[in-house]
């Protein structure tokens, strides 16, 4: 970027590395080799110069006084946060010597990586350590915190398509935001939706509580948690029975309509009203408006998957646009993850060819069960490396994880920015670099732009970028494959398919100059109607209402691109409503002890657990709270501001009661991300590690609890 007038001040291109669909293009401003400000890139069509409340002072995070600056070795009991400073040579030697000894005695399956999207970079993010651990032959970590069941359902129905360009929502007349709190978690897309709303588009939010986005909608529809599939199936019933379908589109571009129509015959609005708590009249109104107001578009949120039947619900919702021919129109159809059309070469990043046949898989949702022996692994886990994730707040059944991490026999390595809940249990802590301190391209799962991030300052102290950590570990382990020698620039040259049609006219030099680039295929926001004539990237080229012989699977990037030990269960050939495991209706015996459904959405002020240790962000977000309806509060003698305990057989946490009509009776809300060490437990203490119906998805919204005065 061009330098400002002051010759000591320079600006650089940045990309927000956090787990968010917006993937904002940013501008780093540096003076005297210090990062002095981070702003949104005004030239980016989605970022538009603005950042969310998490990122608006991102430079302060780089210089936070609690930041980890040097390698540390544990000298106290696990969890005591007693460490001493050591050199990088000492740290790396201890790690690799320990790993070599474990491999000699127990084999590489006794070692397990654990990462997620604390950094979304292609080089330093989710998959950045895959090649190293795949070369080792370590147990594969299947990472399904968020969106993986949604991916399975989407891919089965319409294939790896980006669907509707999020910018094309500007052309929509009927916008459905289904289980997504855009204002808090997809802010820059919300701006586009809100502008369409001001021009006359109707915005409908389907969410089980009145989120910030629901309050901005023209109509908020609040189904009981986990019943969205019944709502979608009843919409199908209305659309089909009232002749609101686009039969020409169905005949030419879909498979399985007759079978779907037969199933939908019994999924009446009256049937769904009993399940969802939404009146039959409102269900009919919703279906009719959606089917008769083109262009109609649906934004699917990942929260839709967070109950046992959530992925089947997503199949049903994903089928709706083809029923009414919504895909014919610019701004019509559905949006899940645009990443499916990005030209990333995950096989090159992860190197699944290095994985020995028969390598076992452990899912990160069931980490507590794995570490405590509950999974009865053939080879128990004796060492784990954690980076880009904080399982002691983000994973379910966290009390079990604590017990597992307390084991002296577990050698734990953590690469981190701060002394997180998980890092407190480490044997060796490695200080990791932050966004402005390393070169990368940030994966974008919410729009159709490539986003470049320049290194503009050196890391403080002795912190190192993740990729450099793995390069040095690989050298000490004796791994000589070419990819372990690549610097960050060479990684980017190899990790992206620059010859793809979507990259026409785009290369790494272009990104260095401009900071971002829109992918070229299938038109721009004003012309893209990706599936106007079908052309779905499915085996048939059509939208599949019906998938014969479907088997359950987890998409490759979430399991180190490994094909072995996929779930493999038979799946229903058609979408349908599948009840949750833990609700008063489906599990009355459990509900007699724990009568309240709990929802645990993302926090407005934190990004997962990032920033939940920053005083200013905690002030903005507020202390850990429990939102409860007045009827439920009165029945428990709870008043606003009381400290309450939320509990079930899995665990408990405390929060401050917020009495609100934003939640219906029978439901409580507590947001995700608070740190355990700063609170008496966090919401995932009560969360189940049981999988949802597809893609080994989470069941964070499929949990019964009781609430009492603390």
XYZ file of C-alpha atoms in Angstrom:
710
model
C 0.000 0.000 0.000
C 1.105 3.596 -0.483
C 2.811 5.236 2.464
C 1.192 8.257 4.198
C 2.903 11.651 4.208
C 4.817 10.948 7.411
C 7.747 8.862 6.164
C 7.918 7.017 9.491
C 4.343 5.751 9.015
C 3.532 2.883 6.660
C 0.341 1.028 5.815
C -0.030 -2.655 4.956
C -2.781 -5.000 3.822
C -4.368 -7.134 6.531
C -6.915 -9.902 6.726
C -8.853 -10.672 9.893
C -7.713 -14.155 10.963
C -10.668 -14.944 13.220
C -13.385 -17.594 12.841
C -16.000 -15.381 11.187
C -17.639 -15.481 7.752
C -16.845 -11.803 7.101
C -13.042 -12.292 6.766
C -12.558 -8.525 6.755
C -9.944 -6.868 4.602
C -8.017 -4.552 6.907
C -5.360 -1.853 6.872
C -2.428 -2.084 9.282
C -0.755 1.224 10.139
C 2.794 0.968 11.454
C 5.007 3.667 12.918
C 8.584 3.071 14.023
C 8.046 -0.673 13.608
C 5.051 -0.640 15.956
C 1.465 -1.400 14.978
C -0.482 1.746 15.898
C -3.888 1.103 14.331
C -5.980 -1.467 12.491
C -8.923 -0.298 10.402
C -11.285 -1.800 7.869
C -10.360 -1.535 4.205
C -12.696 1.086 2.712
C -12.227 -0.250 -0.808
C -13.482 -3.751 0.053
C -17.130 -4.161 -1.051
C -18.114 -5.987 2.122
C -15.744 -4.661 4.795
C -16.426 -1.054 3.650
C -13.983 0.411 6.137
C -15.699 -0.960 9.238
C -14.722 -3.616 11.757
C -16.801 -5.374 14.397
C -16.559 -4.619 18.117
C -14.081 -7.466 18.532
C -11.575 -6.151 15.976
C -11.955 -2.388 16.137
C -8.853 -2.068 18.346
C -7.020 -5.166 17.179
C -3.634 -3.492 17.599
C -4.121 -3.500 21.382
C -4.336 -7.283 21.386
C -0.840 -7.493 19.906
C 0.557 -5.499 22.852
C -1.642 -6.836 25.645
C 0.367 -7.008 28.895
C -0.642 -10.639 29.471
C 0.667 -11.830 26.138
C 2.954 -14.863 26.177
C 6.414 -13.877 24.944
C 8.733 -16.813 25.689
C 8.621 -20.615 25.755
C 7.543 -21.902 29.155
C 7.943 -25.183 31.025
C 5.595 -26.308 33.775
C 7.078 -26.442 37.258
C 3.907 -26.691 39.347
C 0.899 -28.962 39.302
C -1.172 -29.039 36.142
C -3.573 -26.121 36.050
C -1.629 -24.114 38.658
C -0.154 -21.799 35.984
C 3.308 -22.215 37.491
C 5.902 -22.122 34.696
C 9.499 -21.131 34.129
C 10.984 -19.520 31.060
C 13.115 -21.731 28.838
C 14.807 -21.282 25.457
C 13.303 -22.363 22.148
C 16.015 -24.991 21.810
C 15.111 -26.438 25.194
C 11.399 -26.381 24.382
C 11.711 -27.976 20.950
C 14.217 -30.572 22.158
C 11.997 -31.564 25.068
C 8.938 -31.850 22.829
C 10.585 -33.884 20.092
C 12.543 -36.095 22.487
C 9.334 -36.861 24.338
C 7.477 -37.593 21.117
C 10.234 -39.859 19.815
C 10.154 -41.794 23.082
C 6.373 -42.158 22.933
C 6.570 -43.326 19.322
C 9.239 -45.883 20.269
C 7.196 -47.319 23.135
C 3.553 -46.797 22.155
C 3.593 -45.851 18.489
C 2.557 -42.553 16.865
C -1.156 -43.157 17.542
C -0.452 -42.166 21.159
C 0.101 -38.586 19.927
C -2.786 -36.378 18.806
C -3.034 -32.873 17.304
C -5.907 -30.587 18.298
C -6.607 -27.383 16.391
C -9.495 -25.336 15.088
C -10.201 -21.920 13.584
C -8.636 -19.613 16.158
C -6.729 -18.614 13.038
C -8.326 -19.058 9.591
C -5.124 -18.618 7.611
C -4.203 -21.147 4.952
C -0.644 -21.262 6.302
C -1.058 -20.741 10.041
C -4.655 -21.874 10.576
C -6.802 -24.972 10.996
C -4.861 -27.211 8.616
C -1.415 -25.676 9.074
C -0.095 -28.533 11.216
C -1.844 -31.352 9.353
C 1.096 -32.300 7.148
C 3.411 -32.528 10.156
C 1.159 -34.834 12.160
C 0.131 -36.821 9.085
C 3.818 -37.432 8.379
C 4.219 -38.555 12.000
C 1.328 -40.994 11.677
C -0.350 -39.479 14.736
C -4.007 -40.060 15.569
C -6.111 -37.900 13.258
C -8.160 -35.166 14.937
C -11.646 -34.817 13.521
C -12.681 -31.214 14.211
C -16.427 -30.633 14.168
C -17.044 -27.673 16.473
C -19.126 -25.720 14.002
C -20.737 -26.216 10.587
C -19.650 -29.751 9.745
C -23.145 -31.284 9.849
C -24.299 -28.329 7.794
C -21.595 -29.142 5.242
C -22.670 -32.769 4.980
C -26.313 -31.813 4.466
C -25.489 -29.066 1.943
C -23.118 -31.246 -0.073
C -25.652 -34.083 -0.255
C -28.353 -31.732 -1.539
C -26.665 -29.223 -3.864
C -22.992 -30.205 -3.891
C -19.942 -27.968 -3.319
C -21.494 -24.748 -4.589
C -21.128 -21.305 -3.052
C -24.831 -20.825 -3.688
C -26.006 -17.231 -3.628
C -23.336 -14.545 -3.570
C -23.832 -12.762 -0.230
C -23.574 -9.450 -2.071
C -26.475 -10.508 -4.327
C -28.821 -10.337 -1.334
C -29.114 -6.703 -2.400
C -31.479 -7.915 -5.145
C -33.662 -10.122 -2.943
C -37.226 -9.210 -2.032
C -37.759 -11.866 0.626
C -34.803 -12.652 2.887
C -34.887 -15.469 5.433
C -32.094 -15.558 8.012
C -32.404 -19.003 9.514
C -30.508 -19.616 12.778
C -27.909 -16.889 12.200
C -27.395 -13.840 14.404
C -25.938 -11.724 11.603
C -25.649 -8.527 13.628
C -23.270 -10.240 16.051
C -21.580 -12.887 13.886
C -21.871 -11.785 10.232
C -22.042 -8.006 10.563
C -20.926 -6.987 7.097
C -23.473 -9.228 5.437
C -26.109 -7.707 7.699
C -25.351 -4.289 6.196
C -26.276 -5.635 2.747
C -29.457 -7.227 4.073
C -30.426 -4.099 5.970
C -30.006 -1.973 2.849
C -32.257 -4.373 0.921
C -34.744 -4.145 3.786
C -34.790 -0.345 3.536
C -35.562 -0.704 -0.178
C -38.590 -2.848 0.592
C -37.330 -6.410 1.039
C -38.998 -8.323 3.858
C -36.560 -9.809 6.361
C -37.676 -12.862 8.326
C -35.491 -14.278 11.094
C -36.036 -17.829 12.275
C -34.369 -18.235 15.655
C -35.415 -19.751 18.978
C -34.775 -16.525 20.877
C -34.885 -12.819 20.095
C -31.299 -12.200 19.048
C -30.005 -8.788 18.026
C -30.776 -9.746 14.427
C -34.273 -10.998 15.229
C -35.061 -7.619 16.758
C -34.141 -5.922 13.471
C -36.336 -8.218 11.376
C -39.750 -7.521 9.920
C -40.895 -10.840 11.343
C -39.288 -13.021 14.007
C -40.379 -16.670 14.003
C -39.277 -18.514 17.146
C -39.570 -22.308 16.918
C -38.751 -24.390 19.956
C -35.077 -25.429 19.923
C -34.349 -28.284 17.541
C -37.706 -28.173 15.722
C -36.660 -26.232 12.605
C -36.912 -29.379 10.511
C -40.608 -29.659 11.276
C -41.114 -26.034 10.229
C -39.265 -26.580 6.928
C -41.174 -29.784 6.158
C -44.494 -28.050 6.845
C -43.460 -25.240 4.496
C -42.881 -27.905 1.860
C -46.353 -29.298 2.508
C -47.955 -25.893 1.956
C -45.876 -25.068 -1.129
C -46.641 -28.424 -2.761
C -50.281 -28.822 -1.726
C -51.199 -25.273 -2.751
C -49.481 -25.493 -6.123
C -46.828 -22.884 -5.326
C -44.000 -24.915 -6.829
C -42.051 -24.101 -9.990
C -42.813 -27.374 -11.732
C -40.659 -26.599 -14.729
C -37.606 -26.071 -12.521
C -38.409 -29.215 -10.548
C -38.810 -31.323 -13.687
C -35.567 -30.185 -15.283
C -33.197 -29.574 -12.401
C -34.102 -31.764 -9.410
C -34.170 -35.427 -8.412
C -36.674 -37.063 -6.069
C -39.586 -34.649 -6.179
C -42.309 -37.310 -6.162
C -40.781 -39.033 -3.153
C -40.384 -35.725 -1.336
C -43.960 -34.710 -2.128
C -45.225 -38.028 -0.782
C -43.343 -37.546 2.491
C -44.521 -33.944 2.801
C -48.202 -34.984 2.574
C -48.335 -35.794 6.282
C -46.099 -32.919 7.414
C -48.975 -30.483 7.756
C -48.848 -27.067 9.457
C -51.033 -28.488 12.225
C -48.555 -31.321 12.740
C -45.660 -28.852 12.841
C -47.505 -26.438 15.135
C -47.624 -29.090 17.852
C -43.870 -29.620 17.548
C -42.557 -26.094 16.949
C -44.946 -23.946 18.992
C -45.616 -21.816 15.886
C -49.246 -21.512 14.857
C -50.419 -23.330 11.739
C -51.632 -20.015 10.326
C -48.175 -18.483 10.693
C -46.557 -21.500 9.059
C -48.912 -21.172 6.087
C -48.286 -17.433 5.880
C -44.511 -17.963 5.968
C -44.613 -20.622 3.259
C -46.889 -18.606 0.987
C -44.887 -15.400 1.330
C -41.613 -17.209 0.717
C -42.940 -19.003 -2.364
C -44.590 -15.972 -3.974
C -42.087 -13.140 -3.376
C -39.173 -13.532 -5.787
C -36.285 -13.263 -5.511
C -36.435 -15.182 -2.225
C -33.221 -16.158 -0.477
C -32.251 -18.071 2.663
C -29.146 -17.469 4.765
C -28.490 -20.703 6.659
C -26.715 -20.277 9.978
C -24.500 -22.970 11.442
C -26.598 -22.912 14.634
C -29.270 -24.787 12.695
C -27.217 -27.982 13.043
C -26.842 -27.848 16.831
C -29.437 -30.430 17.793
C -29.653 -34.115 17.049
C -31.798 -33.644 13.941
C -30.195 -30.388 12.857
C -28.544 -31.631 9.682
C -31.747 -33.183 8.400
C -33.341 -29.796 9.054
C -30.618 -28.221 6.896
C -31.339 -30.692 4.090
C -34.990 -29.650 4.258
C -34.215 -25.925 4.260
C -31.684 -26.352 1.441
C -34.360 -28.100 -0.643
C -36.835 -25.201 -0.447
C -35.273 -22.914 -3.115
C -35.448 -25.595 -5.825
C -39.113 -26.248 -5.043
C -40.030 -22.671 -5.942
C -37.369 -22.067 -8.602
C -35.683 -19.423 -6.462
C -32.342 -20.288 -8.044
C -33.507 -18.760 -11.344
C -33.072 -15.241 -9.980
C -30.125 -13.047 -9.086
C -30.403 -12.870 -5.308
C -32.532 -16.023 -5.131
C -31.610 -19.394 -3.632
C -29.619 -20.165 -0.505
C -26.282 -19.316 1.074
C -24.265 -21.636 3.266
C -20.448 -21.451 2.860
C -19.074 -19.752 -0.294
C -15.746 -21.445 0.466
C -16.760 -24.346 -1.771
C -15.837 -22.235 -4.818
C -12.536 -20.975 -3.418
C -9.426 -22.437 -5.101
C -7.681 -23.803 -2.003
C -5.600 -26.978 -2.423
C -6.323 -28.783 0.836
C -4.543 -31.945 -0.290
C -1.323 -29.940 -0.649
C -1.861 -28.206 2.691
C -2.718 -31.346 4.664
C -0.821 -34.085 2.774
C -3.267 -36.932 3.454
C -1.041 -39.138 1.280
C 1.329 -39.287 4.256
C -1.233 -40.871 6.604
C -0.510 -44.574 7.210
C -3.423 -46.907 6.530
C -5.378 -47.747 9.666
C -4.586 -44.501 11.494
C -7.335 -43.958 14.104
C -9.514 -40.872 14.428
C -10.593 -39.000 17.575
C -13.234 -36.290 17.354
C -12.486 -33.064 19.225
C -16.015 -32.906 20.623
C -15.271 -36.100 22.524
C -11.844 -35.040 23.752
C -12.842 -35.478 27.399
C -13.977 -39.021 26.748
C -10.772 -39.775 24.838
C -8.447 -38.427 27.542
C -10.238 -40.146 30.433
C -10.366 -43.576 28.781
C -14.098 -43.543 28.195
C -13.652 -44.130 24.449
C -11.533 -47.230 25.098
C -9.009 -46.350 22.410
C -6.735 -49.152 21.237
C -3.813 -46.794 21.811
C -4.489 -44.296 24.623
C -3.493 -40.671 24.014
C -0.229 -39.912 25.840
C 0.569 -36.559 24.230
C -1.416 -33.810 22.557
C -0.483 -30.554 20.861
C -3.080 -27.766 20.912
C -3.009 -24.632 18.775
C -5.682 -22.264 17.434
C -8.234 -23.629 19.879
C -9.151 -23.555 23.557
C -11.065 -26.776 24.251
C -11.627 -26.000 27.920
C -14.206 -23.415 26.870
C -15.129 -24.480 23.345
C -15.581 -28.251 23.632
C -18.470 -29.944 25.447
C -18.245 -31.967 28.651
C -15.431 -29.725 29.830
C -15.249 -31.238 33.311
C -14.110 -34.476 31.669
C -11.497 -32.560 29.677
C -10.124 -31.087 32.916
C -9.770 -34.580 34.386
C -7.998 -35.723 31.245
C -5.604 -32.771 31.189
C -4.776 -33.262 34.875
C -3.205 -36.642 34.102
C 0.533 -36.539 34.741
C 0.909 -39.191 32.054
C -0.369 -36.776 29.389
C 2.365 -34.637 27.814
C 0.586 -31.479 26.646
C 2.063 -28.885 24.287
C 0.139 -25.651 23.658
C 0.973 -22.852 21.215
C -0.881 -19.765 22.397
C -1.065 -15.981 22.721
C -2.261 -15.952 26.350
C -2.438 -18.209 29.368
C -5.777 -19.686 28.289
C -7.739 -22.235 30.282
C -6.168 -24.996 28.209
C -2.635 -23.562 28.300
C -2.749 -23.606 32.098
C -2.539 -27.421 31.931
C 0.362 -27.553 29.463
C 3.774 -29.062 30.075
C 5.321 -26.820 27.424
C 3.829 -23.533 26.170
C 5.049 -22.030 22.907
C 4.395 -18.302 22.309
C 2.604 -17.827 18.980
C 2.622 -14.851 16.629
C -0.518 -12.811 15.881
C -2.051 -11.570 12.650
C 0.117 -8.551 11.834
C 3.266 -10.557 12.560
C 3.050 -13.118 9.758
C 2.206 -13.511 6.080
C -0.878 -15.483 5.154
C -4.043 -15.683 3.101
C -7.137 -15.904 5.252
C -9.721 -18.495 4.302
C -13.069 -16.840 3.584
C -16.207 -18.853 4.322
C -18.635 -15.944 4.035
C -17.878 -14.263 0.702
C -16.237 -14.678 -2.700
C -12.992 -12.773 -2.105
C -9.444 -13.918 -1.550
C -7.946 -11.998 1.384
C -4.228 -11.349 1.825
C -2.441 -10.586 5.087
C 0.999 -8.942 5.051
C 3.545 -9.320 7.766
C 4.190 -5.747 8.900
C 5.807 -6.055 12.347
C 8.002 -8.576 14.103
C 6.462 -10.658 16.880
C 7.269 -9.429 20.394
C 9.661 -11.323 22.596
C 10.400 -14.724 21.107
C 6.952 -15.484 19.674
C 6.927 -17.393 16.377
C 4.297 -17.979 13.681
C 2.651 -21.398 13.736
C 4.203 -22.460 10.452
C 7.698 -21.657 11.707
C 7.014 -23.720 14.831
C 6.067 -26.703 12.689
C 9.065 -26.173 10.386
C 11.393 -26.350 13.371
C 9.605 -29.352 14.852
C 9.778 -31.128 11.487
C 13.528 -30.501 11.264
C 14.102 -32.004 14.697
C 11.879 -34.988 13.873
C 13.885 -35.612 10.697
C 11.068 -34.905 8.243
C 12.671 -33.807 4.978
C 9.667 -33.558 2.618
C 9.799 -30.390 0.514
C 6.690 -28.864 2.084
C 8.432 -28.736 5.471
C 11.050 -26.442 3.943
C 8.605 -23.916 2.458
C 8.541 -20.430 3.890
C 5.174 -18.680 4.192
C 5.335 -17.203 0.685
C 6.161 -20.580 -0.837
C 3.252 -22.095 1.064
C 0.862 -19.571 -0.459
C 2.245 -20.222 -3.920
C 1.493 -23.923 -3.457
C -1.695 -23.834 -1.373
C -3.827 -21.989 -3.944
C -4.774 -23.208 -7.421
C -3.683 -20.057 -9.204
C -4.495 -21.708 -12.562
C -8.150 -22.124 -11.623
C -10.666 -20.178 -13.768
C -11.788 -18.469 -10.572
C -8.298 -16.932 -10.319
C -8.233 -15.496 -13.833
C -5.968 -12.442 -13.615
C -5.178 -13.042 -9.940
C -1.854 -14.121 -8.509
C 0.044 -13.575 -5.287
C 1.610 -10.375 -6.582
C -1.857 -9.000 -7.363
C -2.966 -9.742 -3.805
C 0.145 -8.116 -2.366
C -0.714 -4.992 -4.322
C -4.467 -4.862 -3.670
C -5.017 -6.876 -0.473
C -8.023 -8.749 -1.830
C -9.486 -10.048 -5.082
C -12.935 -11.192 -6.094
C -13.094 -14.678 -7.565
C -14.052 -14.594 -11.225
C -16.376 -17.501 -11.943
C -20.159 -17.397 -12.381
C -20.740 -13.641 -12.560
C -20.758 -10.710 -10.172
C -23.280 -9.661 -7.550
C -25.597 -8.133 -10.164
C -25.548 -11.055 -12.602
C -24.810 -14.233 -10.655
C -27.685 -16.711 -10.778
C -25.467 -19.734 -10.266
C -28.135 -22.400 -10.733
C -30.681 -20.723 -12.983
C -30.337 -23.741 -15.277
C -29.430 -26.291 -12.673
C -25.764 -27.104 -13.147
C -25.360 -28.109 -9.526
C -21.961 -29.666 -8.707
C -23.614 -32.979 -7.801
C -23.120 -36.323 -9.600
C -26.307 -35.699 -11.617
C -25.893 -31.944 -12.017
C -29.227 -31.514 -10.250
C -30.500 -30.600 -6.789
C -31.023 -33.828 -4.865
C -34.177 -33.976 -2.782
C -33.520 -37.719 -2.854
C -30.092 -39.300 -2.244
C -30.218 -43.074 -2.535
C -27.601 -44.983 -0.560
C -26.279 -41.914 1.239
C -23.726 -42.534 3.970
C -22.742 -40.220 6.805
C -19.425 -38.410 6.364
C -17.334 -35.494 7.614
C -15.946 -33.163 4.930
C -12.205 -33.651 4.395
C -10.745 -30.333 5.642
C -12.252 -31.027 9.075
C -10.395 -34.355 9.436
C -6.962 -33.594 7.967
C -8.277 -34.701 4.510
C -8.308 -38.293 5.776
C -10.779 -40.747 4.227
C -10.303 -43.503 6.775
C -12.872 -44.328 9.454
C -15.592 -42.027 8.142
C -18.793 -42.375 10.221
C -20.445 -44.320 7.386
C -23.924 -44.822 8.855
C -26.846 -45.107 6.443
C -28.701 -41.820 6.029
C -32.350 -41.224 5.232
C -32.700 -40.801 1.479
C -34.967 -37.756 2.003
C -34.973 -34.748 4.342
C -37.324 -34.848 7.316
C -37.845 -33.680 10.874
C -35.755 -35.648 13.371
C -36.523 -34.914 17.045
C -33.904 -33.725 19.509
C -32.636 -36.045 22.224
C -33.128 -33.704 25.164
C -36.428 -31.826 25.242
C -39.446 -32.126 27.523
C -41.374 -33.643 24.597
C -38.801 -36.265 23.617
C -37.270 -37.077 27.003
C -39.866 -36.452 29.731
C -37.977 -38.547 32.299
C -34.875 -36.367 32.010
C -37.027 -33.227 31.837
C -38.520 -34.104 35.210
C -35.048 -33.388 36.661
C -33.915 -30.760 34.184
C -36.943 -29.037 32.645
C -35.315 -26.192 30.677
C -33.807 -26.224 27.186
C -30.603 -24.187 26.957
C -29.256 -22.382 23.883
C -25.607 -21.300 23.800
C -25.108 -18.853 20.903
C -21.909 -16.964 20.118
C -21.219 -13.858 22.211
C -21.494 -10.397 20.665
C -18.280 -9.138 22.272
C -16.049 -12.219 22.007
C -14.976 -14.314 19.051
C -15.414 -17.805 20.426
C -13.061 -17.550 23.429
C -10.834 -14.854 21.900
C -11.043 -11.516 23.767
C -12.802 -13.060 26.764
C -9.699 -12.235 28.831
C -9.617 -8.575 27.725
C -11.085 -6.193 30.293
C -12.551 -3.764 27.748
C -14.230 -6.563 25.802
C -15.657 -8.106 28.973
C -17.129 -4.727 29.900
C -18.773 -4.456 26.505
C -20.069 -8.020 26.500
C -21.058 -8.023 30.169
C -20.296 -10.639 32.782
C -21.389 -14.233 32.226
C -25.181 -14.238 32.240
C -28.210 -16.498 32.008
C -31.205 -15.127 30.114
C -34.455 -16.490 31.528
C -38.156 -15.813 31.038
C -40.101 -14.157 33.865
C -42.353 -17.207 34.311
C -39.390 -19.515 34.842
C -37.634 -16.969 37.060
C -40.680 -16.479 39.285
C -41.126 -20.224 39.695
C -37.542 -20.376 41.021
C -37.608 -17.186 43.133
C -34.990 -15.667 40.826
C -34.730 -11.896 40.463
C -32.812 -9.897 37.885
C -29.155 -9.625 38.893
C -29.165 -12.749 41.072
C -26.291 -15.161 40.664
C -27.768 -18.420 39.446
C -26.445 -21.906 38.910
C -27.210 -23.800 35.711
C -26.671 -27.539 35.991
C -27.353 -31.073 34.816
C -25.636 -34.423 35.259
C -22.676 -33.300 33.117
C -21.692 -30.226 35.112
C -22.627 -26.721 36.184
C -21.786 -23.058 35.720
C -22.823 -19.774 37.287
C -24.056 -16.549 35.729
C -26.046 -13.432 36.467
C -29.771 -13.717 35.802
C -31.200 -11.549 33.042
C -34.987 -11.780 33.085
C -36.256 -11.140 29.582
C -39.085 -11.728 27.123
C -36.373 -12.338 24.525
C -36.646 -16.003 25.529
C -39.859 -17.960 25.780
C -40.764 -19.920 28.870
C -38.950 -23.226 29.020
C -35.788 -21.846 27.401
C -32.659 -20.230 28.842
C -29.779 -18.629 26.943
C -26.113 -18.399 27.954
C -23.545 -17.305 25.401
C -20.333 -19.067 24.526
C -16.746 -17.917 25.012
C -16.271 -16.897 28.641
C -13.104 -18.210 30.255
C -13.404 -20.865 32.923
C -10.575 -19.429 35.038
C -12.449 -16.107 35.284
C -15.849 -17.636 36.093
C -17.412 -20.461 38.043
C -17.679 -22.782 35.071
C -18.820 -21.940 31.539
C -21.773 -23.023 29.435
C -20.031 -26.025 27.893
C -19.806 -27.639 31.303
C -23.412 -28.757 30.702
C -23.093 -29.539 26.971
C -23.282 -33.073 25.664
C -20.535 -34.532 23.477
C -23.022 -36.749 21.643
C -22.998 -36.206 17.885
C -25.822 -34.844 15.812
C -27.368 -36.770 12.948
C -24.763 -35.960 10.271
C -21.134 -34.941 9.964
C -20.436 -35.631 13.660
C -21.984 -32.227 14.324
C -22.424 -30.657 17.737
C -25.513 -30.767 19.928
C -24.901 -27.533 21.823
C -28.623 -26.635 21.620
C -29.843 -30.108 22.557
C -29.345 -30.037 26.319
C -31.715 -29.960 29.286
C -30.773 -28.097 32.466
C -32.179 -26.736 35.690
C -31.535 -23.242 37.030
C -31.427 -22.351 40.713
C -30.156 -19.525 42.893
C -26.376 -19.794 43.155
